[in-house]
Structures are given as structure tokens and as C-alpha cells.
PDB file of C-alpha atoms in Angstrom:
ATOM      1  CA  MET A   1     -71.248  85.086 -13.340  1.00  0.00           C
ATOM      2  CA  LEU A   2     -70.046  88.569 -12.110  1.00  0.00           C
ATOM      3  CA  SER A   3     -71.294  89.633  -8.718  1.00  0.00           C
ATOM      4  CA  GLN A   4     -72.532  92.924  -8.237  1.00  0.00           C
ATOM      5  CA  LYS A   5     -69.344  93.626  -6.002  1.00  0.00           C
ATOM      6  CA  ASN A   6     -67.210  92.671  -9.236  1.00  0.00           C
ATOM      7  CA  LEU A   7     -69.152  95.368 -11.157  1.00  0.00           C
ATOM      8  CA  ASN A   8     -68.489  97.871  -8.706  1.00  0.00           C
ATOM      9  CA  GLU A   9     -64.942  97.187  -8.478  1.00  0.00           C
ATOM     10  CA  ASN A  10     -64.696  97.730 -12.274  1.00  0.00           C
ATOM     11  CA  CYS A  11     -66.820 101.083 -12.117  1.00  0.00           C
ATOM     12  CA  ASP A  12     -65.175 104.147 -13.275  1.00  0.00           C
ATOM     13  CA  GLN A  13     -67.683 106.207 -11.222  1.00  0.00           C
ATOM     14  CA  VAL A  14     -67.204 107.125  -7.514  1.00  0.00           C
ATOM     15  CA  ASN A  15     -69.960 105.127  -6.123  1.00  0.00           C
ATOM     16  CA  SER A  16     -70.716 104.479  -2.165  1.00  0.00           C
ATOM     17  CA  SER A  17     -73.758 102.110  -2.883  1.00  0.00           C
ATOM     18  CA  ASP A  18     -73.209  98.604  -2.634  1.00  0.00           C
ATOM     19  CA  SER A  19     -76.018  97.787  -5.287  1.00  0.00           C
ATOM     20  CA  GLY A  20     -73.544  99.502  -8.277  1.00  0.00           C
ATOM     21  CA  CYS A  21     -74.599 102.518 -10.333  1.00  0.00           C
ATOM     22  CA  ASP A  22     -76.887 103.031 -13.334  1.00  0.00           C
ATOM     23  CA  LEU A  23     -73.837 103.473 -15.608  1.00  0.00           C
ATOM     24  CA  CYS A  24     -72.571  99.996 -14.935  1.00  0.00           C
ATOM     25  CA  THR A  25     -75.407  97.774 -15.255  1.00  0.00           C
ATOM     26  CA  THR A  26     -78.280  97.271 -17.590  1.00  0.00           C
ATOM     27  CA  GLU A  27     -81.018  95.284 -15.961  1.00  0.00           C
ATOM     28  CA  ASN A  28     -83.184  92.420 -17.452  1.00  0.00           C
ATOM     29  CA  ASP A  29     -85.480  90.180 -15.753  1.00  0.00           C
ATOM     30  CA  ASP A  30     -82.958  87.361 -15.649  1.00  0.00           C
ATOM     31  CA  PHE A  31     -79.460  89.023 -15.394  1.00  0.00           C
ATOM     32  CA  LYS A  32     -77.507  92.360 -15.345  1.00  0.00           C
ATOM     33  CA  ILE A  33     -75.130  93.276 -18.135  1.00  0.00           C
ATOM     34  CA  PRO A  34     -71.993  95.046 -17.302  1.00  0.00           C
ATOM     35  CA  LYS A  35     -71.011  98.376 -18.994  1.00  0.00           C
ATOM     36  CA  MET A  36     -68.784  97.867 -21.762  1.00  0.00           C
ATOM     37  CA  SER A  37     -65.210  99.118 -21.582  1.00  0.00           C
ATOM     38  CA  ILE A  38     -64.079 101.771 -24.288  1.00  0.00           C
ATOM     39  CA  ARG A  39     -61.829  99.210 -25.478  1.00  0.00           C
ATOM     40  CA  TRP A  40     -64.299  96.493 -25.984  1.00  0.00           C
ATOM     41  CA  SER A  41     -66.638  98.923 -27.596  1.00  0.00           C
ATOM     42  CA  SER A  42     -64.031  99.885 -30.088  1.00  0.00           C
ATOM     43  CA  ILE A  43     -63.208  96.443 -30.869  1.00  0.00           C
ATOM     44  CA  LEU A  44     -67.214  95.560 -31.228  1.00  0.00           C
ATOM     45  CA  THR A  45     -67.466  98.731 -33.562  1.00  0.00           C
ATOM     46  CA  LYS A  46     -64.659  97.700 -35.721  1.00  0.00           C
ATOM     47  CA  VAL A  47     -66.112  93.851 -36.220  1.00  0.00           C
ATOM     48  CA  LEU A  48     -69.784  95.128 -36.942  1.00  0.00           C
ATOM     49  CA  THR A  49     -68.584  97.710 -39.337  1.00  0.00           C
ATOM     50  CA  SER A  50     -66.230  95.315 -41.071  1.00  0.00           C
ATOM     51  CA  THR A  51     -69.076  92.651 -41.194  1.00  0.00           C
ATOM     52  CA  PHE A  52     -71.616  95.197 -42.589  1.00  0.00           C
ATOM     53  CA  ASN A  53     -68.871  96.573 -45.399  1.00  0.00           C
ATOM     54  CA  ASP A  54     -68.009  93.083 -46.356  1.00  0.00           C
ATOM     55  CA  ASN A  55     -71.697  91.880 -46.826  1.00  0.00           C
ATOM     56  CA  THR A  56     -73.562  95.117 -47.945  1.00  0.00           C
ATOM     57  CA  GLN A  57     -74.539  95.236 -51.414  1.00  0.00           C
ATOM     58  CA  ASN A  58     -72.781  97.359 -54.006  1.00  0.00           C
ATOM     59  CA  GLU A  59     -74.593  99.092 -56.729  1.00  0.00           C
ATOM     60  CA  GLN A  60     -74.072  96.156 -59.005  1.00  0.00           C
ATOM     61  CA  ASP A  61     -75.513  93.771 -56.616  1.00  0.00           C
ATOM     62  CA  GLU A  62     -78.509  95.945 -56.398  1.00  0.00           C
ATOM     63  CA  GLN A  63     -78.930  96.250 -60.057  1.00  0.00           C
ATOM     64  CA  ASN A  64     -78.673  92.380 -60.523  1.00  0.00           C
ATOM     65  CA  ARG A  65     -81.387  92.087 -57.755  1.00  0.00           C
ATOM     66  CA  GLU A  66     -83.529  94.584 -59.589  1.00  0.00           C
ATOM     67  CA  ALA A  67     -83.194  92.622 -62.818  1.00  0.00           C
ATOM     68  CA  LEU A  68     -84.159  89.462 -61.555  1.00  0.00           C
ATOM     69  CA  ILE A  69     -87.071  90.803 -59.928  1.00  0.00           C
ATOM     70  CA  ASN A  70     -88.171  92.764 -63.200  1.00  0.00           C
ATOM     71  CA  GLU A  71     -87.747  89.073 -65.102  1.00  0.00           C
ATOM     72  CA  ILE A  72     -90.060  87.260 -62.550  1.00  0.00           C
ATOM     73  CA  GLU A  73     -92.472  89.897 -62.904  1.00  0.00           C
ATOM     74  CA  CYS A  74     -92.422  89.868 -66.722  1.00  0.00           C
ATOM     75  CA  PHE A  75     -92.761  85.865 -66.700  1.00  0.00           C
ATOM     76  CA  ILE A  76     -95.648  86.134 -63.899  1.00  0.00           C
ATOM     77  CA  ALA A  77     -97.333  88.802 -66.090  1.00  0.00           C
ATOM     78  CA  SER A  78     -97.148  86.702 -69.317  1.00  0.00           C
ATOM     79  CA  LYS A  79     -98.573  83.609 -67.365  1.00  0.00           C
ATOM     80  CA  TYR A  80    -101.122  85.502 -65.034  1.00  0.00           C
ATOM     81  CA  PRO A  81    -102.332  88.671 -66.292  1.00  0.00           C
ATOM     82  CA  ASP A  82    -104.339  89.617 -63.162  1.00  0.00           C
ATOM     83  CA  ALA A  83    -101.463  88.785 -60.899  1.00  0.00           C
ATOM     84  CA  LYS A  84     -99.526  91.528 -58.748  1.00  0.00           C
ATOM     85  CA  LEU A  85     -96.244  91.148 -57.229  1.00  0.00           C
ATOM     86  CA  SER A  86     -95.192  93.064 -54.277  1.00  0.00           C
ATOM     87  CA  VAL A  87     -91.491  92.862 -53.241  1.00  0.00           C
ATOM     88  CA  PHE A  88     -91.180  93.493 -49.285  1.00  0.00           C
ATOM     89  CA  GLY A  89     -88.690  92.998 -46.522  1.00  0.00           C
ATOM     90  CA  SER A  90     -85.043  93.766 -46.816  1.00  0.00           C
ATOM     91  CA  SER A  91     -85.279  94.262 -50.452  1.00  0.00           C
ATOM     92  CA  THR A  92     -87.511  97.228 -49.975  1.00  0.00           C
ATOM     93  CA  ASN A  93     -86.210  98.720 -46.638  1.00  0.00           C
ATOM     94  CA  GLY A  94     -82.371  99.217 -47.367  1.00  0.00           C
ATOM     95  CA  PHE A  95     -81.403  96.290 -45.371  1.00  0.00           C
ATOM     96  CA  ALA A  96     -80.738  93.606 -47.908  1.00  0.00           C
ATOM     97  CA  LEU A  97     -77.132  92.167 -47.895  1.00  0.00           C
ATOM     98  CA  LYS A  98     -75.476  90.347 -50.521  1.00  0.00           C
ATOM     99  CA  ASN A  99     -76.840  86.992 -49.639  1.00  0.00           C
ATOM    100  CA  SER A 100     -80.323  88.003 -48.560  1.00  0.00           C
ATOM    101  CA  ASP A 101     -83.338  86.472 -49.932  1.00  0.00           C
ATOM    102  CA  ILE A 102     -86.067  88.497 -51.928  1.00  0.00           C
ATOM    103  CA  ASP A 103     -89.411  88.568 -50.493  1.00  0.00           C
ATOM    104  CA  ILE A 104     -92.059  88.548 -52.927  1.00  0.00           C
ATOM    105  CA  CYS A 105     -95.780  88.186 -52.363  1.00  0.00           C
ATOM    106  CA  MET A 106     -98.322  87.595 -55.352  1.00  0.00           C
ATOM    107  CA  ILE A 107    -101.982  88.495 -55.414  1.00  0.00           C
ATOM    108  CA  PHE A 108    -104.449  87.606 -58.215  1.00  0.00           C
ATOM    109  CA  GLU A 109    -106.791  90.513 -58.483  1.00  0.00           C
ATOM    110  CA  LYS A 110    -109.706  88.470 -59.780  1.00  0.00           C
ATOM    111  CA  ASP A 111    -108.901  85.219 -57.617  1.00  0.00           C
ATOM    112  CA  PRO A 112    -107.256  86.575 -54.464  1.00  0.00           C
ATOM    113  CA  ASN A 113    -107.307  83.027 -52.539  1.00  0.00           C
ATOM    114  CA  GLY A 114    -105.953  81.375 -55.774  1.00  0.00           C
ATOM    115  CA  ASP A 115    -108.599  78.800 -55.782  1.00  0.00           C
ATOM    116  CA  LYS A 116    -109.535  78.929 -59.330  1.00  0.00           C
ATOM    117  CA  ARG A 117    -105.920  78.395 -60.720  1.00  0.00           C
ATOM    118  CA  ASP A 118    -104.719  75.552 -62.782  1.00  0.00           C
ATOM    119  CA  LEU A 119    -102.236  73.645 -60.447  1.00  0.00           C
ATOM    120  CA  VAL A 120    -100.424  72.180 -63.304  1.00  0.00           C
ATOM    121  CA  LEU A 121     -99.647  75.505 -64.795  1.00  0.00           C
ATOM    122  CA  TRP A 122     -98.879  76.801 -61.341  1.00  0.00           C
ATOM    123  CA  ALA A 123     -96.326  73.876 -60.511  1.00  0.00           C
ATOM    124  CA  HIS A 124     -94.905  74.393 -64.128  1.00  0.00           C
ATOM    125  CA  SER A 125     -94.552  78.329 -63.479  1.00  0.00           C
ATOM    126  CA  LEU A 126     -92.876  77.812 -59.868  1.00  0.00           C
ATOM    127  CA  LYS A 127     -90.358  75.507 -61.632  1.00  0.00           C
ATOM    128  CA  VAL A 128     -89.656  78.224 -64.532  1.00  0.00           C
ATOM    129  CA  ILE A 129     -89.102  80.949 -61.708  1.00  0.00           C
ATOM    130  CA  THR A 130     -86.969  78.581 -59.752  1.00  0.00           C
ATOM    131  CA  ASN A 131     -84.683  77.865 -62.516  1.00  0.00           C
ATOM    132  CA  LEU A 132     -84.664  81.432 -63.430  1.00  0.00           C
ATOM    133  CA  ILE A 133     -83.120  82.216 -59.933  1.00  0.00           C
ATOM    134  CA  GLU A 134     -80.937  79.506 -60.069  1.00  0.00           C
ATOM    135  CA  SER A 135     -79.391  80.624 -63.328  1.00  0.00           C
ATOM    136  CA  LYS A 136     -78.858  83.968 -61.775  1.00  0.00           C
ATOM    137  CA  LYS A 137     -77.261  82.990 -58.598  1.00  0.00           C
ATOM    138  CA  GLU A 138     -73.665  83.753 -60.082  1.00  0.00           C
ATOM    139  CA  LEU A 139     -74.847  87.377 -60.460  1.00  0.00           C
ATOM    140  CA  MET A 140     -76.262  87.533 -57.196  1.00  0.00           C
ATOM    141  CA  HIS A 141     -73.268  86.767 -54.966  1.00  0.00           C
TER     142      HIS A 141
END
């Protein structure tokens, strides 16, 4: 672990204090993080930018995701007319990556808790949705 003396030796600022400067460390309850050099900042920026560019969805990925969501909505509407689906998470906030999941909440307007649902039909519906998603996996990657 770096001592405060080592941090001060690496400091670009003239500092007469033995405790270091605010530019050199970020305090946390358990440890201090040394200031990142311009070189390492540049390397980290390149790695993060490359990772983002390699994993971000393109227009076709977004269209495929939308098409899958629409198919699920159509299937659910045909089986459960009072069901409402809400997509949330990274699919709606712009942070979805190529391999991100799709978060979907389903609420029954006439039966919010789902207490009165036919469990056999419900299990079959989940199986159909799973098969639909599996059949689209190639498009989603």
C-alpha cells in the first residue's frame, strides 16, 4: 500500500505539508486513492471507450429488441387481454448493451396480484415466451 510519503513524492504540486494535497488523494473511510496520472487516465479512457463501442447496440440491435418486445406484447395480449406490460431498466434508459436483458413487468388490471389466474395456462404462456426468446437469440447478438 502506498504511504502518504510515496503519494507526496509523486505529487506534481509543490506541497510543504506531510499530509499530501487534495489533488493527490481521494479519501474514503478505509483507504486513500492516489491521483491518476495523465498517461493512465488516457489508457483507461481508451479501454472504456473501446469497450463501450464494442458492446453498444447499433440501430439493427435496437430494432430487433423492439420487435421481440412487440411479439411478446402481442402474445400476452392474445392470452391475457387485461394484461399490461411495462418495459423498464436499460432497455428504456439508453444504457442497454448488445447482451443486456429485457426487463418487463406485467400487471393484470382486473387481478393485480394474479391470484385468479389459471396456473396451467400461465406455465404454458411462460414456455411459449421462453421459446420465442430462444428463437430470437441469434438476432439479439
